Amino acid sequence: MSENTRIDIPAGFQGRDILTLLDYTGDELTQLLEFAEQLKKAPYQPDMLQGKSLGMIFENASTRTRVSFEVGMTQLGGHALFLSPRDMQIGRGEPIKDTGHVLSRFLDAIMIRTNSHEMVEELASYAEVPVINALTDLYHPCQALADILTVKEQKGSLEGLKVTFVGDGNNVAHSLMIICAKLGMDAALAVPKGYEPDENVWKEIEAVAEEKGTKVELTHSPKEAVKEADVIYTDVWASMGYEEEQGDREKAFEGFQVSEELCSHAKEDFIFLHCLPAHRGEEVTSEIIDGAHSFVYDQAENRLHAQKAMLAAVIGG
C-alpha cells in the first residue's frame, strides 16, 4: 500500500460519540484497529476530512494528545482548533448545555480532555456533533486503542494473549482492561491496596469478560499478575491531579516497580508499554523502558494512527 492509496471509511460509526470503549462491540473495535493499520500505511488522506473542523478542549496539559489530534486532522485534510477553557466562556461559568449547542453550529466534532467524566457525558448529551473523550478521570479510550494497535503490530495477533497492568487502577487501566475484554484477551491488573479500579467500572469489565469467555484478574500481587504475561504495562504512580500525593503513593506502591526481576516472571518475549510521560526509577527502571522489550515510542506514535481512525470514522463518510 502506497502512502497515497485511497482508503474507504468503515460504515456504522458516523455521528457517534467515543466516550468509553464500553459503548463499542469487539467487532467494531477490530474494525477501528484495521482502519488504523491502513491509515498508518497510507497516512495522507486529504480528501477524507476535507473542510472538516475539530474543536479541542483542553483542561489539562498535553503533549501526545494535542499533537496527534492536530497532525491527524491535517493529514486527513481537516483543521483542528485548540480551545483552552481560560479563553472560552466555559471558563467563566457558561453552562455546558450552551457550549455544546453553540460549538455544534461551528464544528464537525469536539474532542475534550478534562477531569470529570460526568462533564464529558453532559457535553455529549447537548452537542449535535460527535464528542471524543481524550481523557477523563474514568476513561482514556484513545490511549487504549493505540495500546492494542501496538500489541497487534508486535505480536502479529491478539488471540491467546495475556496483558498485565501494574500500578494504579486509574483511567488508563480501566480502558486497557475494557479493550482487552472486548477483544477476547486475558488481562490482569495488579494494584496496591487502596488503589483499586472504580468498583462500577470493574463490574462492567467483568461482565464483558464473562460474555467473551476470557479472564480478568484483580490482584495486589505484581508477581502473580505478570506470570506468563505477553504484555506488561505501567503508568506513573501519581497522575495529573494527584501530584500532592506523590510521597504517600511512593510508599504505597513500593514493590510495584516494573523491573528486570519482576519481568522475569513474564514470557521471555514479553513487550513493555507505558503511556508516557514516565518517571524512570519510580514505576519502571531504565533497563526496562529503554531496553529491547520496550515499544513505548511505537505506542506513542500509534496515538496518531488510532485517533485518525476514530476521527475519520465518526466525522467522515
PDB file of C-alpha atoms in Angstrom:
ATOM      1  CA  MET A   1       0.000   0.000   0.000  1.00  0.00           C
ATOM      2  CA  SER A   2       1.500   3.348  -1.048  1.00  0.00           C
ATOM      3  CA  GLU A   3       1.399   6.464   1.107  1.00  0.00           C
ATOM      4  CA  ASN A   4      -1.390   7.947  -1.026  1.00  0.00           C
ATOM      5  CA  THR A   5      -3.560   4.857  -1.539  1.00  0.00           C
ATOM      6  CA  ARG A   6      -7.221   5.806  -1.191  1.00  0.00           C
ATOM      7  CA  ILE A   7      -8.864   4.140   1.813  1.00  0.00           C
ATOM      8  CA  ASP A   8     -12.576   3.624   2.420  1.00  0.00           C
ATOM      9  CA  ILE A   9     -14.035   4.791   5.746  1.00  0.00           C
ATOM     10  CA  PRO A  10     -15.819   1.978   7.607  1.00  0.00           C
ATOM     11  CA  ALA A  11     -19.588   2.389   7.839  1.00  0.00           C
ATOM     12  CA  GLY A  12     -21.621   2.406  11.033  1.00  0.00           C
ATOM     13  CA  PHE A  13     -19.578   4.886  13.067  1.00  0.00           C
ATOM     14  CA  GLN A  14     -20.707   8.177  11.568  1.00  0.00           C
ATOM     15  CA  GLY A  15     -22.085  10.666  14.085  1.00  0.00           C
ATOM     16  CA  ARG A  16     -21.305   8.505  17.138  1.00  0.00           C
ATOM     17  CA  ASP A  17     -19.579   9.674  20.302  1.00  0.00           C
ATOM     18  CA  ILE A  18     -16.460   7.962  21.646  1.00  0.00           C
ATOM     19  CA  LEU A  19     -16.762   8.393  25.404  1.00  0.00           C
ATOM     20  CA  THR A  20     -15.837   4.908  26.578  1.00  0.00           C
ATOM     21  CA  LEU A  21     -14.997   1.717  24.698  1.00  0.00           C
ATOM     22  CA  LEU A  22     -17.790   0.008  26.628  1.00  0.00           C
ATOM     23  CA  ASP A  23     -20.112   1.539  24.025  1.00  0.00           C
ATOM     24  CA  TYR A  24     -18.463  -0.400  21.189  1.00  0.00           C
ATOM     25  CA  THR A  25     -18.558  -4.088  20.319  1.00  0.00           C
ATOM     26  CA  GLY A  26     -15.490  -6.216  19.856  1.00  0.00           C
ATOM     27  CA  ASP A  27     -16.170  -6.362  16.114  1.00  0.00           C
ATOM     28  CA  GLU A  28     -16.377  -2.570  15.929  1.00  0.00           C
ATOM     29  CA  LEU A  29     -13.100  -2.155  17.812  1.00  0.00           C
ATOM     30  CA  THR A  30     -11.492  -4.658  15.451  1.00  0.00           C
ATOM     31  CA  GLN A  31     -12.748  -2.567  12.523  1.00  0.00           C
ATOM     32  CA  LEU A  32     -11.218   0.577  14.023  1.00  0.00           C
ATOM     33  CA  LEU A  33      -7.888  -1.209  14.576  1.00  0.00           C
ATOM     34  CA  GLU A  34      -7.805  -2.457  10.986  1.00  0.00           C
ATOM     35  CA  PHE A  35      -8.706   1.044   9.756  1.00  0.00           C
ATOM     36  CA  ALA A  36      -5.870   2.500  11.861  1.00  0.00           C
ATOM     37  CA  GLU A  37      -3.452  -0.027  10.345  1.00  0.00           C
ATOM     38  CA  GLN A  38      -4.486   1.080   6.867  1.00  0.00           C
ATOM     39  CA  LEU A  39      -4.064   4.752   7.753  1.00  0.00           C
ATOM     40  CA  LYS A  40      -0.616   4.064   9.163  1.00  0.00           C
ATOM     41  CA  LYS A  41       0.456   2.562   5.843  1.00  0.00           C
ATOM     42  CA  ALA A  42      -1.149   5.370   3.820  1.00  0.00           C
ATOM     43  CA  PRO A  43      -1.161   8.332   6.234  1.00  0.00           C
ATOM     44  CA  TYR A  44      -2.055  11.175   3.875  1.00  0.00           C
ATOM     45  CA  GLN A  45      -5.755  11.142   3.012  1.00  0.00           C
ATOM     46  CA  PRO A  46      -6.513  14.827   2.360  1.00  0.00           C
ATOM     47  CA  ASP A  47      -9.945  14.125   0.866  1.00  0.00           C
ATOM     48  CA  MET A  48     -11.145  12.144   3.854  1.00  0.00           C
ATOM     49  CA  LEU A  49     -11.987  15.099   6.118  1.00  0.00           C
ATOM     50  CA  GLN A  50     -11.565  17.972   3.694  1.00  0.00           C
ATOM     51  CA  GLY A  51     -13.214  21.120   5.065  1.00  0.00           C
ATOM     52  CA  LYS A  52     -13.981  19.482   8.436  1.00  0.00           C
ATOM     53  CA  SER A  53     -13.119  21.160  11.743  1.00  0.00           C
ATOM     54  CA  LEU A  54     -12.346  19.642  15.139  1.00  0.00           C
ATOM     55  CA  GLY A  55     -12.565  21.677  18.333  1.00  0.00           C
ATOM     56  CA  MET A  56     -10.142  20.506  21.029  1.00  0.00           C
ATOM     57  CA  ILE A  57     -10.974  21.492  24.611  1.00  0.00           C
ATOM     58  CA  PHE A  58      -8.047  21.004  26.997  1.00  0.00           C
ATOM     59  CA  GLU A  59      -8.411  21.447  30.747  1.00  0.00           C
ATOM     60  CA  ASN A  60      -5.127  19.585  31.306  1.00  0.00           C
ATOM     61  CA  ALA A  61      -1.645  19.856  29.854  1.00  0.00           C
ATOM     62  CA  SER A  62      -0.878  17.590  26.927  1.00  0.00           C
ATOM     63  CA  THR A  63       1.916  16.567  24.576  1.00  0.00           C
ATOM     64  CA  ARG A  64       0.906  13.404  22.711  1.00  0.00           C
ATOM     65  CA  THR A  65      -2.832  14.064  22.694  1.00  0.00           C
ATOM     66  CA  ARG A  66      -2.706  17.590  21.321  1.00  0.00           C
ATOM     67  CA  VAL A  67      -0.004  16.954  18.731  1.00  0.00           C
ATOM     68  CA  SER A  68      -1.512  13.688  17.483  1.00  0.00           C
ATOM     69  CA  PHE A  69      -5.015  15.128  17.077  1.00  0.00           C
ATOM     70  CA  GLU A  70      -3.778  18.275  15.317  1.00  0.00           C
ATOM     71  CA  VAL A  71      -1.447  16.390  12.974  1.00  0.00           C
ATOM     72  CA  GLY A  72      -4.116  13.752  12.396  1.00  0.00           C
ATOM     73  CA  MET A  73      -6.685  16.299  11.253  1.00  0.00           C
ATOM     74  CA  THR A  74      -4.110  17.926   8.962  1.00  0.00           C
ATOM     75  CA  GLN A  75      -3.168  14.610   7.336  1.00  0.00           C
ATOM     76  CA  LEU A  76      -6.860  13.900   6.719  1.00  0.00           C
ATOM     77  CA  GLY A  77      -7.429  17.303   5.123  1.00  0.00           C
ATOM     78  CA  GLY A  78      -9.232  18.895   8.067  1.00  0.00           C
ATOM     79  CA  HIS A  79      -8.448  21.545  10.648  1.00  0.00           C
ATOM     80  CA  ALA A  80      -8.086  21.444  14.443  1.00  0.00           C
ATOM     81  CA  LEU A  81      -8.657  24.333  16.856  1.00  0.00           C
ATOM     82  CA  PHE A  82      -7.048  24.413  20.292  1.00  0.00           C
ATOM     83  CA  LEU A  83      -9.616  25.642  22.837  1.00  0.00           C
ATOM     84  CA  SER A  84      -8.403  26.491  26.324  1.00  0.00           C
ATOM     85  CA  PRO A  85     -11.107  26.954  28.995  1.00  0.00           C
ATOM     86  CA  ARG A  86      -9.241  30.111  30.005  1.00  0.00           C
ATOM     87  CA  ASP A  87     -10.064  31.553  26.594  1.00  0.00           C
ATOM     88  CA  MET A  88     -13.644  30.260  26.401  1.00  0.00           C
ATOM     89  CA  GLN A  89     -16.834  31.335  28.091  1.00  0.00           C
ATOM     90  CA  ILE A  90     -16.994  27.892  29.697  1.00  0.00           C
ATOM     91  CA  GLY A  91     -14.138  29.111  31.886  1.00  0.00           C
ATOM     92  CA  ARG A  92     -16.336  31.979  33.070  1.00  0.00           C
ATOM     93  CA  GLY A  93     -19.290  29.827  34.004  1.00  0.00           C
ATOM     94  CA  GLU A  94     -21.164  29.327  30.741  1.00  0.00           C
ATOM     95  CA  PRO A  95     -23.338  26.191  31.090  1.00  0.00           C
ATOM     96  CA  ILE A  96     -22.151  23.037  29.338  1.00  0.00           C
ATOM     97  CA  LYS A  97     -25.516  22.975  27.583  1.00  0.00           C
ATOM     98  CA  ASP A  98     -24.873  26.316  25.862  1.00  0.00           C
ATOM     99  CA  THR A  99     -21.280  25.411  24.994  1.00  0.00           C
ATOM    100  CA  GLY A 100     -22.363  22.117  23.435  1.00  0.00           C
ATOM    101  CA  HIS A 101     -25.111  23.671  21.322  1.00  0.00           C
ATOM    102  CA  VAL A 102     -23.004  26.630  20.168  1.00  0.00           C
ATOM    103  CA  LEU A 103     -19.874  24.660  19.274  1.00  0.00           C
ATOM    104  CA  SER A 104     -22.038  22.248  17.293  1.00  0.00           C
ATOM    105  CA  ARG A 105     -23.011  25.141  14.996  1.00  0.00           C
ATOM    106  CA  PHE A 106     -19.342  25.718  14.096  1.00  0.00           C
ATOM    107  CA  LEU A 107     -17.601  22.348  14.347  1.00  0.00           C
ATOM    108  CA  ASP A 108     -17.864  18.841  12.925  1.00  0.00           C
ATOM    109  CA  ALA A 109     -16.644  17.200  16.143  1.00  0.00           C
ATOM    110  CA  ILE A 110     -15.484  18.088  19.648  1.00  0.00           C
ATOM    111  CA  MET A 111     -12.544  16.479  21.436  1.00  0.00           C
ATOM    112  CA  ILE A 112     -12.266  17.110  25.167  1.00  0.00           C
ATOM    113  CA  ARG A 113      -9.594  16.325  27.761  1.00  0.00           C
ATOM    114  CA  THR A 114     -10.859  17.065  31.250  1.00  0.00           C
ATOM    115  CA  ASN A 115     -11.043  15.713  34.780  1.00  0.00           C
ATOM    116  CA  SER A 116     -14.728  14.871  35.145  1.00  0.00           C
ATOM    117  CA  HIS A 117     -16.257  12.111  33.034  1.00  0.00           C
ATOM    118  CA  GLU A 118     -19.673  13.434  34.006  1.00  0.00           C
ATOM    119  CA  MET A 119     -18.804  16.709  32.278  1.00  0.00           C
ATOM    120  CA  VAL A 120     -17.971  14.869  29.054  1.00  0.00           C
ATOM    121  CA  GLU A 121     -21.227  12.929  29.210  1.00  0.00           C
ATOM    122  CA  GLU A 122     -23.155  16.157  29.749  1.00  0.00           C
ATOM    123  CA  LEU A 123     -21.385  17.840  26.832  1.00  0.00           C
ATOM    124  CA  ALA A 124     -22.185  14.871  24.584  1.00  0.00           C
ATOM    125  CA  SER A 125     -25.835  14.961  25.622  1.00  0.00           C
ATOM    126  CA  TYR A 126     -26.188  18.517  24.294  1.00  0.00           C
ATOM    127  CA  ALA A 127     -23.740  18.535  21.375  1.00  0.00           C
ATOM    128  CA  GLU A 128     -25.161  17.765  17.961  1.00  0.00           C
ATOM    129  CA  VAL A 129     -21.784  16.578  16.665  1.00  0.00           C
ATOM    130  CA  PRO A 130     -19.618  13.648  17.809  1.00  0.00           C
ATOM    131  CA  VAL A 131     -17.752  14.096  21.096  1.00  0.00           C
ATOM    132  CA  ILE A 132     -14.455  12.241  21.609  1.00  0.00           C
ATOM    133  CA  ASN A 133     -13.137  11.646  25.119  1.00  0.00           C
ATOM    134  CA  ALA A 134      -9.396  12.345  25.064  1.00  0.00           C
ATOM    135  CA  LEU A 135      -9.054  11.590  28.806  1.00  0.00           C
ATOM    136  CA  THR A 136     -11.215  11.844  31.911  1.00  0.00           C
ATOM    137  CA  ASP A 137     -10.885  10.602  35.459  1.00  0.00           C
ATOM    138  CA  LEU A 138     -12.517   7.302  34.464  1.00  0.00           C
ATOM    139  CA  TYR A 139     -11.541   6.509  30.874  1.00  0.00           C
ATOM    140  CA  HIS A 140      -8.870   7.026  28.229  1.00  0.00           C
ATOM    141  CA  PRO A 141     -10.247   5.280  25.107  1.00  0.00           C
ATOM    142  CA  CYS A 142      -7.842   6.966  22.662  1.00  0.00           C
ATOM    143  CA  GLN A 143      -4.861   5.608  24.573  1.00  0.00           C
ATOM    144  CA  ALA A 144      -6.286   2.088  24.783  1.00  0.00           C
ATOM    145  CA  LEU A 145      -6.878   1.809  21.045  1.00  0.00           C
ATOM    146  CA  ALA A 146      -3.287   2.898  20.374  1.00  0.00           C
ATOM    147  CA  ASP A 147      -2.034   0.428  23.004  1.00  0.00           C
ATOM    148  CA  ILE A 148      -3.694  -2.552  21.371  1.00  0.00           C
ATOM    149  CA  LEU A 149      -2.664  -1.397  17.905  1.00  0.00           C
ATOM    150  CA  THR A 150       0.924  -1.593  19.208  1.00  0.00           C
ATOM    151  CA  VAL A 151       0.359  -5.052  20.707  1.00  0.00           C
ATOM    152  CA  LYS A 152      -1.115  -6.311  17.441  1.00  0.00           C
ATOM    153  CA  GLU A 153       1.840  -4.954  15.462  1.00  0.00           C
ATOM    154  CA  GLN A 154       4.419  -6.573  17.722  1.00  0.00           C
ATOM    155  CA  LYS A 155       2.651  -9.864  18.361  1.00  0.00           C
ATOM    156  CA  GLY A 156       1.002 -10.359  14.973  1.00  0.00           C
ATOM    157  CA  SER A 157      -2.257 -11.487  16.540  1.00  0.00           C
ATOM    158  CA  LEU A 158      -4.236 -10.749  19.694  1.00  0.00           C
ATOM    159  CA  GLU A 159      -5.540 -14.273  20.090  1.00  0.00           C
ATOM    160  CA  GLY A 160      -4.488 -16.006  23.302  1.00  0.00           C
ATOM    161  CA  LEU A 161      -2.537 -13.079  24.708  1.00  0.00           C
ATOM    162  CA  LYS A 162      -2.334 -12.034  28.340  1.00  0.00           C
ATOM    163  CA  VAL A 163      -1.982  -8.309  29.120  1.00  0.00           C
ATOM    164  CA  THR A 164      -0.926  -7.182  32.602  1.00  0.00           C
ATOM    165  CA  PHE A 165      -1.145  -3.666  34.024  1.00  0.00           C
ATOM    166  CA  VAL A 166       0.921  -2.940  37.144  1.00  0.00           C
ATOM    167  CA  GLY A 167       0.197   0.216  39.118  1.00  0.00           C
ATOM    168  CA  ASP A 168      -2.740   2.489  39.851  1.00  0.00           C
ATOM    169  CA  GLY A 169      -6.263   1.329  38.984  1.00  0.00           C
ATOM    170  CA  ASN A 170      -6.785   4.533  37.012  1.00  0.00           C
ATOM    171  CA  ASN A 171      -8.381   5.690  33.762  1.00  0.00           C
ATOM    172  CA  VAL A 172      -5.642   4.122  31.628  1.00  0.00           C
ATOM    173  CA  ALA A 173      -6.004   0.798  33.419  1.00  0.00           C
ATOM    174  CA  HIS A 174      -9.807   0.929  33.051  1.00  0.00           C
ATOM    175  CA  SER A 175      -9.738   1.432  29.291  1.00  0.00           C
ATOM    176  CA  LEU A 176      -6.956  -1.118  28.773  1.00  0.00           C
ATOM    177  CA  MET A 177      -8.889  -3.787  30.678  1.00  0.00           C
ATOM    178  CA  ILE A 178     -12.060  -2.917  28.735  1.00  0.00           C
ATOM    179  CA  ILE A 179     -10.484  -3.279  25.296  1.00  0.00           C
ATOM    180  CA  CYS A 180      -8.715  -6.494  26.298  1.00  0.00           C
ATOM    181  CA  ALA A 181     -12.000  -7.999  27.473  1.00  0.00           C
ATOM    182  CA  LYS A 182     -13.851  -6.760  24.374  1.00  0.00           C
ATOM    183  CA  LEU A 183     -11.258  -8.310  22.042  1.00  0.00           C
ATOM    184  CA  GLY A 184     -11.027 -11.628  23.866  1.00  0.00           C
ATOM    185  CA  MET A 185      -7.667 -11.280  25.601  1.00  0.00           C
ATOM    186  CA  ASP A 186      -6.942 -12.302  29.176  1.00  0.00           C
ATOM    187  CA  ALA A 187      -5.965  -9.397  31.408  1.00  0.00           C
ATOM    188  CA  ALA A 188      -4.597  -8.880  34.900  1.00  0.00           C
ATOM    189  CA  LEU A 189      -4.497  -5.727  36.999  1.00  0.00           C
ATOM    190  CA  ALA A 190      -2.080  -5.536  39.934  1.00  0.00           C
ATOM    191  CA  VAL A 191      -2.685  -2.590  42.267  1.00  0.00           C
ATOM    192  CA  PRO A 192      -1.702  -1.657  45.837  1.00  0.00           C
ATOM    193  CA  LYS A 193      -4.440  -1.834  48.444  1.00  0.00           C
ATOM    194  CA  GLY A 194      -6.468   1.339  48.363  1.00  0.00           C
ATOM    195  CA  TYR A 195      -5.750   1.987  44.675  1.00  0.00           C
ATOM    196  CA  GLU A 196      -8.223  -0.460  43.157  1.00  0.00           C
ATOM    197  CA  PRO A 197     -10.155   0.412  39.986  1.00  0.00           C
ATOM    198  CA  ASP A 198     -13.547   2.095  40.180  1.00  0.00           C
ATOM    199  CA  GLU A 199     -15.976  -0.518  41.500  1.00  0.00           C
ATOM    200  CA  ASN A 200     -18.671   0.109  38.890  1.00  0.00           C
ATOM    201  CA  VAL A 201     -16.203   0.141  36.010  1.00  0.00           C
ATOM    202  CA  TRP A 202     -14.650  -3.126  37.201  1.00  0.00           C
ATOM    203  CA  LYS A 203     -18.084  -4.765  37.307  1.00  0.00           C
ATOM    204  CA  GLU A 204     -18.573  -3.718  33.684  1.00  0.00           C
ATOM    205  CA  ILE A 205     -15.195  -5.198  32.765  1.00  0.00           C
ATOM    206  CA  GLU A 206     -16.018  -8.478  34.490  1.00  0.00           C
ATOM    207  CA  ALA A 207     -19.356  -8.633  32.674  1.00  0.00           C
ATOM    208  CA  VAL A 208     -17.675  -8.180  29.288  1.00  0.00           C
ATOM    209  CA  ALA A 209     -15.037 -10.814  30.102  1.00  0.00           C
ATOM    210  CA  GLU A 210     -17.724 -13.285  31.168  1.00  0.00           C
ATOM    211  CA  GLU A 211     -19.604 -12.680  27.924  1.00  0.00           C
ATOM    212  CA  LYS A 212     -16.437 -13.192  25.872  1.00  0.00           C
ATOM    213  CA  GLY A 213     -15.250 -16.203  27.883  1.00  0.00           C
ATOM    214  CA  THR A 214     -11.977 -14.573  28.880  1.00  0.00           C
ATOM    215  CA  LYS A 215     -10.329 -13.974  32.230  1.00  0.00           C
ATOM    216  CA  VAL A 216      -9.767 -10.678  34.038  1.00  0.00           C
ATOM    217  CA  GLU A 217      -7.904 -10.754  37.323  1.00  0.00           C
ATOM    218  CA  LEU A 218      -7.598  -8.115  40.035  1.00  0.00           C
ATOM    219  CA  THR A 219      -4.767  -8.713  42.485  1.00  0.00           C
ATOM    220  CA  HIS A 220      -2.437  -6.994  44.935  1.00  0.00           C
ATOM    221  CA  SER A 221       0.495  -9.154  43.794  1.00  0.00           C
ATOM    222  CA  PRO A 222       2.529  -7.855  40.815  1.00  0.00           C
ATOM    223  CA  LYS A 223       4.418 -11.156  40.541  1.00  0.00           C
ATOM    224  CA  GLU A 224       1.175 -13.096  40.340  1.00  0.00           C
ATOM    225  CA  ALA A 225      -0.197 -10.713  37.722  1.00  0.00           C
ATOM    226  CA  VAL A 226       2.814 -10.851  35.386  1.00  0.00           C
ATOM    227  CA  LYS A 227       3.103 -14.651  35.344  1.00  0.00           C
ATOM    228  CA  GLU A 228       3.134 -15.768  31.701  1.00  0.00           C
ATOM    229  CA  ALA A 229       2.223 -12.240  30.548  1.00  0.00           C
ATOM    230  CA  ASP A 230       2.763 -11.315  26.916  1.00  0.00           C
ATOM    231  CA  VAL A 231       2.440  -7.593  27.656  1.00  0.00           C
ATOM    232  CA  ILE A 232       3.437  -5.650  30.768  1.00  0.00           C
ATOM    233  CA  TYR A 233       2.096  -2.113  31.083  1.00  0.00           C
ATOM    234  CA  THR A 234       2.521   0.568  33.716  1.00  0.00           C
ATOM    235  CA  ASP A 235       1.809   4.261  34.285  1.00  0.00           C
ATOM    236  CA  VAL A 236       3.078   6.955  36.650  1.00  0.00           C
ATOM    237  CA  TRP A 237       2.107   6.453  40.266  1.00  0.00           C
ATOM    238  CA  ALA A 238       0.777   9.996  40.676  1.00  0.00           C
ATOM    239  CA  SER A 239      -1.177  11.068  37.603  1.00  0.00           C
ATOM    240  CA  MET A 240      -2.270  14.635  36.848  1.00  0.00           C
ATOM    241  CA  GLY A 241      -4.320  15.961  39.727  1.00  0.00           C
ATOM    242  CA  TYR A 242      -2.654  13.690  42.277  1.00  0.00           C
ATOM    243  CA  GLU A 243       0.795  15.281  42.426  1.00  0.00           C
ATOM    244  CA  GLU A 244       0.298  16.313  46.059  1.00  0.00           C
ATOM    245  CA  GLU A 245       0.010  12.599  46.933  1.00  0.00           C
ATOM    246  CA  GLN A 246       3.427  11.765  45.440  1.00  0.00           C
ATOM    247  CA  GLY A 247       5.079  10.957  48.775  1.00  0.00           C
ATOM    248  CA  ASP A 248       2.219   8.789  50.036  1.00  0.00           C
ATOM    249  CA  ARG A 249       1.971   6.997  46.727  1.00  0.00           C
ATOM    250  CA  GLU A 250       5.672   6.195  46.620  1.00  0.00           C
ATOM    251  CA  LYS A 251       5.250   4.338  49.925  1.00  0.00           C
ATOM    252  CA  ALA A 252       2.028   2.611  48.855  1.00  0.00           C
ATOM    253  CA  PHE A 253       3.476   1.498  45.510  1.00  0.00           C
ATOM    254  CA  GLU A 254       6.647   0.008  46.960  1.00  0.00           C
ATOM    255  CA  GLY A 255       7.110  -3.370  45.274  1.00  0.00           C
ATOM    256  CA  PHE A 256       5.125  -2.331  42.188  1.00  0.00           C
ATOM    257  CA  GLN A 257       8.075  -1.104  40.132  1.00  0.00           C
ATOM    258  CA  VAL A 258       8.389  -2.813  36.753  1.00  0.00           C
ATOM    259  CA  SER A 259      11.949  -4.109  36.929  1.00  0.00           C
ATOM    260  CA  GLU A 260      14.004  -6.863  35.347  1.00  0.00           C
ATOM    261  CA  GLU A 261      13.283  -9.063  38.354  1.00  0.00           C
ATOM    262  CA  LEU A 262       9.513  -8.580  38.055  1.00  0.00           C
ATOM    263  CA  CYS A 263       9.569  -9.088  34.305  1.00  0.00           C
ATOM    264  CA  SER A 264      11.463 -12.367  34.713  1.00  0.00           C
ATOM    265  CA  HIS A 265       8.110 -13.919  35.667  1.00  0.00           C
ATOM    266  CA  ALA A 266       6.572 -12.973  32.307  1.00  0.00           C
ATOM    267  CA  LYS A 267       7.076 -14.736  28.988  1.00  0.00           C
ATOM    268  CA  GLU A 268      10.557 -14.366  27.533  1.00  0.00           C
ATOM    269  CA  ASP A 269       9.258 -12.391  24.544  1.00  0.00           C
ATOM    270  CA  PHE A 270       7.058 -10.005  26.565  1.00  0.00           C
ATOM    271  CA  ILE A 271       6.700  -6.428  25.403  1.00  0.00           C
ATOM    272  CA  PHE A 272       6.675  -3.418  27.705  1.00  0.00           C
ATOM    273  CA  LEU A 273       4.287  -0.473  27.303  1.00  0.00           C
ATOM    274  CA  HIS A 274       3.897   2.862  29.071  1.00  0.00           C
ATOM    275  CA  CYS A 275       1.525   5.684  28.087  1.00  0.00           C
ATOM    276  CA  LEU A 276       4.156   8.330  28.963  1.00  0.00           C
ATOM    277  CA  PRO A 277       5.369  10.582  30.465  1.00  0.00           C
ATOM    278  CA  ALA A 278       7.453   8.143  32.514  1.00  0.00           C
ATOM    279  CA  HIS A 279       9.413   8.547  35.734  1.00  0.00           C
ATOM    280  CA  ARG A 280      12.430   6.291  35.386  1.00  0.00           C
ATOM    281  CA  GLY A 281      13.433   4.854  38.730  1.00  0.00           C
ATOM    282  CA  GLU A 282       9.878   5.025  40.085  1.00  0.00           C
ATOM    283  CA  GLU A 283       7.218   2.962  38.292  1.00  0.00           C
ATOM    284  CA  VAL A 284       9.761   1.464  35.866  1.00  0.00           C
ATOM    285  CA  THR A 285      13.523   1.029  35.722  1.00  0.00           C
ATOM    286  CA  SER A 286      15.620   2.455  32.911  1.00  0.00           C
ATOM    287  CA  GLU A 287      16.715  -1.067  31.991  1.00  0.00           C
ATOM    288  CA  ILE A 288      13.144  -1.987  31.090  1.00  0.00           C
ATOM    289  CA  ILE A 289      11.763   1.190  29.483  1.00  0.00           C
ATOM    290  CA  ASP A 290      14.959   1.751  27.489  1.00  0.00           C
ATOM    291  CA  GLY A 291      15.566  -1.931  26.809  1.00  0.00           C
ATOM    292  CA  ALA A 292      14.850  -4.334  23.972  1.00  0.00           C
ATOM    293  CA  HIS A 293      11.387  -5.263  25.255  1.00  0.00           C
ATOM    294  CA  SER A 294      10.132  -1.669  25.248  1.00  0.00           C
ATOM    295  CA  PHE A 295       7.895  -0.312  22.494  1.00  0.00           C
ATOM    296  CA  VAL A 296       6.813   2.913  24.185  1.00  0.00           C
ATOM    297  CA  TYR A 297       7.752   5.158  21.253  1.00  0.00           C
ATOM    298  CA  ASP A 298       5.861   2.976  18.759  1.00  0.00           C
ATOM    299  CA  GLN A 299       2.974   3.140  21.206  1.00  0.00           C
ATOM    300  CA  ALA A 300       3.162   6.944  21.343  1.00  0.00           C
ATOM    301  CA  GLU A 301       3.255   7.179  17.540  1.00  0.00           C
ATOM    302  CA  ASN A 302       0.213   4.939  17.323  1.00  0.00           C
ATOM    303  CA  ARG A 303      -1.834   7.574  19.127  1.00  0.00           C
ATOM    304  CA  LEU A 304      -1.761   9.423  15.784  1.00  0.00           C
ATOM    305  CA  HIS A 305      -2.962   6.494  13.708  1.00  0.00           C
ATOM    306  CA  ALA A 306      -5.595   5.289  16.189  1.00  0.00           C
ATOM    307  CA  GLN A 307      -7.055   8.765  16.589  1.00  0.00           C
ATOM    308  CA  LYS A 308      -7.123   9.346  12.847  1.00  0.00           C
ATOM    309  CA  ALA A 309      -9.199   6.184  12.579  1.00  0.00           C
ATOM    310  CA  MET A 310     -11.570   7.475  15.261  1.00  0.00           C
ATOM    311  CA  LEU A 311     -11.855  10.921  13.668  1.00  0.00           C
ATOM    312  CA  ALA A 312     -12.457   9.697  10.145  1.00  0.00           C
ATOM    313  CA  ALA A 313     -14.907   7.041  11.318  1.00  0.00           C
ATOM    314  CA  VAL A 314     -17.170   9.401  13.275  1.00  0.00           C
ATOM    315  CA  ILE A 315     -16.843  12.568  11.134  1.00  0.00           C
ATOM    316  CA  GLY A 316     -16.307  11.259   7.613  1.00  0.00           C
ATOM    317  CA  GLY A 317     -18.347   9.130   5.268  1.00  0.00           C
TER     318      GLY A 317
END
